């Protein structure tokens, strides 16, 4: 399973995938950035921002996971997370914004399964994801109420945004459970008072 940097690497990989494939002729000034709440106050001229607005433990997978064994060493089961992103497109006018949004959504649909190779490619650390891992990206319905709550938290009017879920990012534990050594012999001791 993945190392603790997996949350950040997942967001970097989504933006890296878009940046590597953007039609530069149509969107020459496009930027691709991970956002925090404060970033929405100034926004950007043209591009795509990705804001991690919710994280959930995937309990359906968590209950199925057992302690894993690597090279005969027992480990605690990974922490399976689903990451919820608000993807916002920025442009000078509505037509360009909608064209960028259409391109982004089509690209993410075409590349909805992010392999460990692709995820690790955009990471400053080596091998955050194990070779067999992958993260699935899927469009996520977001209610007008939930979007309104986000806008209220930002205290700004957001450009058009869509939500995506990255499922499932499994983070390995760095702690190993104590090894229980099987009983070899029994010894009975009688204590007299």
CSV table of C-alpha atoms in Angstrom, one decimal:
chain,number,residue,atom,x,y,z
A,1,UNK,CA,0.0,0.0,0.0
A,2,UNK,CA,0.9,3.7,-0.3
A,3,UNK,CA,3.1,5.8,2.0
A,4,UNK,CA,1.7,8.7,4.0
A,5,UNK,CA,2.4,11.2,1.2
A,6,UNK,CA,-0.3,9.4,-1.0
A,7,UNK,CA,-3.0,12.1,-0.4
A,8,UNK,CA,-0.8,14.9,-1.7
A,9,UNK,CA,0.6,12.8,-4.5
A,10,UNK,CA,-2.9,11.9,-5.7
A,11,UNK,CA,-3.8,15.6,-6.2
A,12,UNK,CA,-0.5,16.3,-7.8
A,13,UNK,CA,-1.0,13.4,-10.2
A,14,UNK,CA,-4.5,14.6,-11.3
A,15,UNK,CA,-3.1,18.1,-12.0
A,16,UNK,CA,0.0,16.7,-13.7
A,17,UNK,CA,-2.1,14.5,-16.0
A,18,UNK,CA,-4.1,17.5,-17.1
A,19,UNK,CA,-1.0,19.8,-17.5
A,20,UNK,CA,0.8,17.2,-19.6
A,21,UNK,CA,-2.2,16.9,-22.0
A,22,UNK,CA,-3.6,20.4,-22.2
A,23,UNK,CA,-4.1,21.7,-25.8
A,24,UNK,CA,-1.5,24.5,-25.5
A,25,UNK,CA,-2.8,26.3,-28.6
A,26,UNK,CA,-6.3,26.8,-27.2
A,27,UNK,CA,-5.2,27.3,-23.5
A,28,UNK,CA,-1.6,28.7,-23.7
A,29,UNK,CA,-1.7,30.3,-20.2
A,30,UNK,CA,-3.4,27.5,-18.3
A,31,UNK,CA,-2.1,26.8,-14.8
A,32,UNK,CA,-2.8,23.7,-12.7
A,33,UNK,CA,-2.7,24.2,-8.9
A,34,UNK,CA,-3.7,22.5,-5.7
A,35,UNK,CA,-5.8,25.0,-3.7
A,36,UNK,CA,-6.4,25.7,-0.1
A,37,UNK,CA,-9.4,27.8,1.1
A,38,UNK,CA,-7.4,31.0,1.1
A,39,UNK,CA,-6.4,30.6,-2.6
A,40,UNK,CA,-10.0,31.2,-3.7
A,41,UNK,CA,-9.8,34.8,-2.7
A,42,UNK,CA,-7.6,35.7,-5.6
A,43,UNK,CA,-8.2,32.8,-8.0
A,44,UNK,CA,-6.2,32.5,-11.2
A,45,UNK,CA,-6.5,34.0,-14.7
A,46,UNK,CA,-6.8,30.7,-16.6
A,47,UNK,CA,-6.5,27.1,-15.5
A,48,UNK,CA,-7.7,24.4,-13.2
A,49,UNK,CA,-7.6,24.4,-9.4
A,50,UNK,CA,-8.1,21.2,-7.3
A,51,UNK,CA,-9.3,21.6,-3.8
A,52,UNK,CA,-9.5,18.6,-1.4
A,53,UNK,CA,-12.7,19.4,0.5
A,54,UNK,CA,-13.5,16.0,2.1
A,55,UNK,CA,-11.9,12.8,3.1
A,56,UNK,CA,-13.7,9.6,4.2
A,57,UNK,CA,-12.5,6.3,5.4
A,58,UNK,CA,-13.8,3.6,3.1
A,59,UNK,CA,-15.3,1.3,5.7
A,60,UNK,CA,-16.5,-1.2,3.1
A,61,UNK,CA,-12.9,-1.9,2.2
A,62,UNK,CA,-11.5,-1.4,5.7
A,63,UNK,CA,-13.5,-4.3,7.2
A,64,UNK,CA,-12.3,-6.6,4.4
A,65,UNK,CA,-8.7,-5.8,5.0
A,66,UNK,CA,-6.7,-8.0,7.4
A,67,UNK,CA,-3.2,-7.6,8.7
A,68,UNK,CA,-0.9,-7.8,5.7
A,69,UNK,CA,2.4,-9.6,5.6
A,70,UNK,CA,5.4,-8.3,3.8
A,71,UNK,CA,8.5,-10.6,3.7
A,72,UNK,CA,7.1,-12.5,6.7
A,73,UNK,CA,6.6,-9.4,8.7
A,74,UNK,CA,3.1,-8.7,10.0
A,75,UNK,CA,1.7,-5.2,9.5
A,76,UNK,CA,-1.4,-3.4,10.5
A,77,UNK,CA,-4.0,-3.1,7.7
A,78,UNK,CA,-3.8,-0.1,5.4
A,79,UNK,CA,-6.1,2.9,6.0
A,80,UNK,CA,-8.4,3.0,3.0
A,81,UNK,CA,-9.4,6.6,2.1
A,82,UNK,CA,-11.7,8.2,-0.5
A,83,UNK,CA,-10.6,11.7,-1.4
A,84,UNK,CA,-13.2,14.3,-2.6
A,85,UNK,CA,-12.0,17.1,-4.8
A,86,UNK,CA,-13.7,20.3,-6.0
A,87,UNK,CA,-12.3,20.9,-9.5
A,88,UNK,CA,-12.7,24.5,-10.6
A,89,UNK,CA,-12.0,25.9,-14.0
A,90,UNK,CA,-10.8,29.5,-14.4
A,91,UNK,CA,-10.9,31.6,-17.6
A,92,UNK,CA,-11.4,35.2,-18.7
A,93,UNK,CA,-14.8,34.6,-20.3
A,94,UNK,CA,-17.6,32.0,-20.0
A,95,UNK,CA,-17.0,30.4,-23.4
A,96,UNK,CA,-13.3,29.7,-22.7
A,97,UNK,CA,-14.2,28.5,-19.2
A,98,UNK,CA,-16.8,26.0,-20.5
A,99,UNK,CA,-14.5,24.8,-23.3
A,100,UNK,CA,-11.8,24.2,-20.7
A,101,UNK,CA,-14.3,22.4,-18.4
A,102,UNK,CA,-15.4,20.1,-21.3
A,103,UNK,CA,-11.8,19.2,-22.1
A,104,UNK,CA,-10.9,18.6,-18.4
A,105,UNK,CA,-14.0,16.3,-17.8
A,106,UNK,CA,-13.3,14.3,-21.0
A,107,UNK,CA,-9.6,13.9,-20.2
A,108,UNK,CA,-10.4,12.7,-16.6
A,109,UNK,CA,-13.0,10.2,-18.0
A,110,UNK,CA,-10.4,8.9,-20.5
A,111,UNK,CA,-7.8,8.5,-17.8
A,112,UNK,CA,-10.0,7.6,-14.8
A,113,UNK,CA,-7.7,4.8,-13.6
A,114,UNK,CA,-4.4,6.2,-12.3
A,115,UNK,CA,-1.8,3.5,-12.1
A,116,UNK,CA,1.0,3.5,-9.5
A,117,UNK,CA,3.4,4.4,-12.4
A,118,UNK,CA,1.4,7.5,-13.2
A,119,UNK,CA,0.8,8.4,-9.6
A,120,UNK,CA,4.5,8.1,-8.7
A,121,UNK,CA,5.6,10.0,-11.8
A,122,UNK,CA,4.3,13.3,-10.3
A,123,UNK,CA,5.6,12.7,-6.8
A,124,UNK,CA,8.8,14.2,-5.5
A,125,UNK,CA,9.4,11.1,-3.4
A,126,UNK,CA,10.1,7.7,-4.9
A,127,UNK,CA,7.6,4.9,-4.9
A,128,UNK,CA,4.9,6.4,-2.8
A,129,UNK,CA,2.5,3.9,-4.4
A,130,UNK,CA,3.4,0.2,-4.7
A,131,UNK,CA,3.4,-1.2,-8.3
A,132,UNK,CA,0.1,-3.1,-7.9
A,133,UNK,CA,-1.9,-0.1,-6.7
A,134,UNK,CA,-4.2,2.2,-8.6
A,135,UNK,CA,-6.6,5.0,-7.8
A,136,UNK,CA,-9.9,5.3,-9.5
A,137,UNK,CA,-11.2,8.8,-10.4
A,138,UNK,CA,-14.9,9.3,-10.8
A,139,UNK,CA,-17.3,12.2,-11.3
A,140,UNK,CA,-19.1,12.8,-8.0
A,141,UNK,CA,-22.5,14.4,-7.8
A,142,UNK,CA,-22.5,17.4,-5.5
A,143,UNK,CA,-25.7,18.9,-4.3
A,144,UNK,CA,-26.4,22.6,-4.7
A,145,UNK,CA,-26.7,22.8,-0.9
A,146,UNK,CA,-23.2,21.3,-0.5
A,147,UNK,CA,-21.8,23.6,-3.1
A,148,UNK,CA,-23.5,26.6,-1.4
A,149,UNK,CA,-21.9,25.5,1.9
A,150,UNK,CA,-18.5,25.5,0.3
A,151,UNK,CA,-19.1,28.9,-1.3
A,152,UNK,CA,-20.1,30.3,2.1
A,153,UNK,CA,-16.9,28.9,3.7
A,154,UNK,CA,-14.8,30.5,1.0
A,155,UNK,CA,-16.8,33.8,1.3
A,156,UNK,CA,-16.4,34.3,-2.5
A,157,UNK,CA,-18.4,33.4,-5.6
A,158,UNK,CA,-16.7,30.4,-7.2
A,159,UNK,CA,-16.5,29.9,-10.9
A,160,UNK,CA,-18.2,26.8,-12.2
A,161,UNK,CA,-16.9,23.7,-10.3
A,162,UNK,CA,-17.4,19.9,-10.5
A,163,UNK,CA,-16.6,17.3,-7.9
A,164,UNK,CA,-14.5,14.2,-8.3
A,165,UNK,CA,-13.8,11.3,-6.0
A,166,UNK,CA,-10.4,9.5,-5.9
A,167,UNK,CA,-11.0,6.0,-4.6
A,168,UNK,CA,-9.3,4.2,-2.8
A,169,UNK,CA,-6.0,5.5,-1.5
A,170,UNK,CA,-4.7,3.0,1.0
A,171,UNK,CA,-2.1,4.3,3.4
A,172,UNK,CA,0.3,1.8,5.1
A,173,UNK,CA,1.0,1.9,8.8
A,174,UNK,CA,4.6,2.4,9.9
A,175,UNK,CA,3.9,0.5,13.1
A,176,UNK,CA,4.3,-3.2,13.3
A,177,UNK,CA,2.2,-5.2,15.8
A,178,UNK,CA,4.1,-7.0,18.5
A,179,UNK,CA,4.9,-10.5,17.5
A,180,UNK,CA,3.3,-13.2,19.7
A,181,UNK,CA,5.7,-16.1,20.2
A,182,UNK,CA,3.9,-19.4,20.4
A,183,UNK,CA,4.2,-21.3,23.7
A,184,UNK,CA,7.1,-23.7,23.6
A,185,UNK,CA,6.9,-25.2,27.1
A,186,UNK,CA,4.6,-25.1,30.1
A,187,UNK,CA,5.9,-24.4,33.5
A,188,UNK,CA,3.7,-24.8,36.5
A,189,UNK,CA,4.7,-23.1,39.7
A,190,UNK,CA,3.1,-23.7,43.1
A,191,UNK,CA,3.5,-21.0,45.6
A,192,UNK,CA,3.0,-21.8,49.3
A,193,UNK,CA,1.8,-19.2,51.8
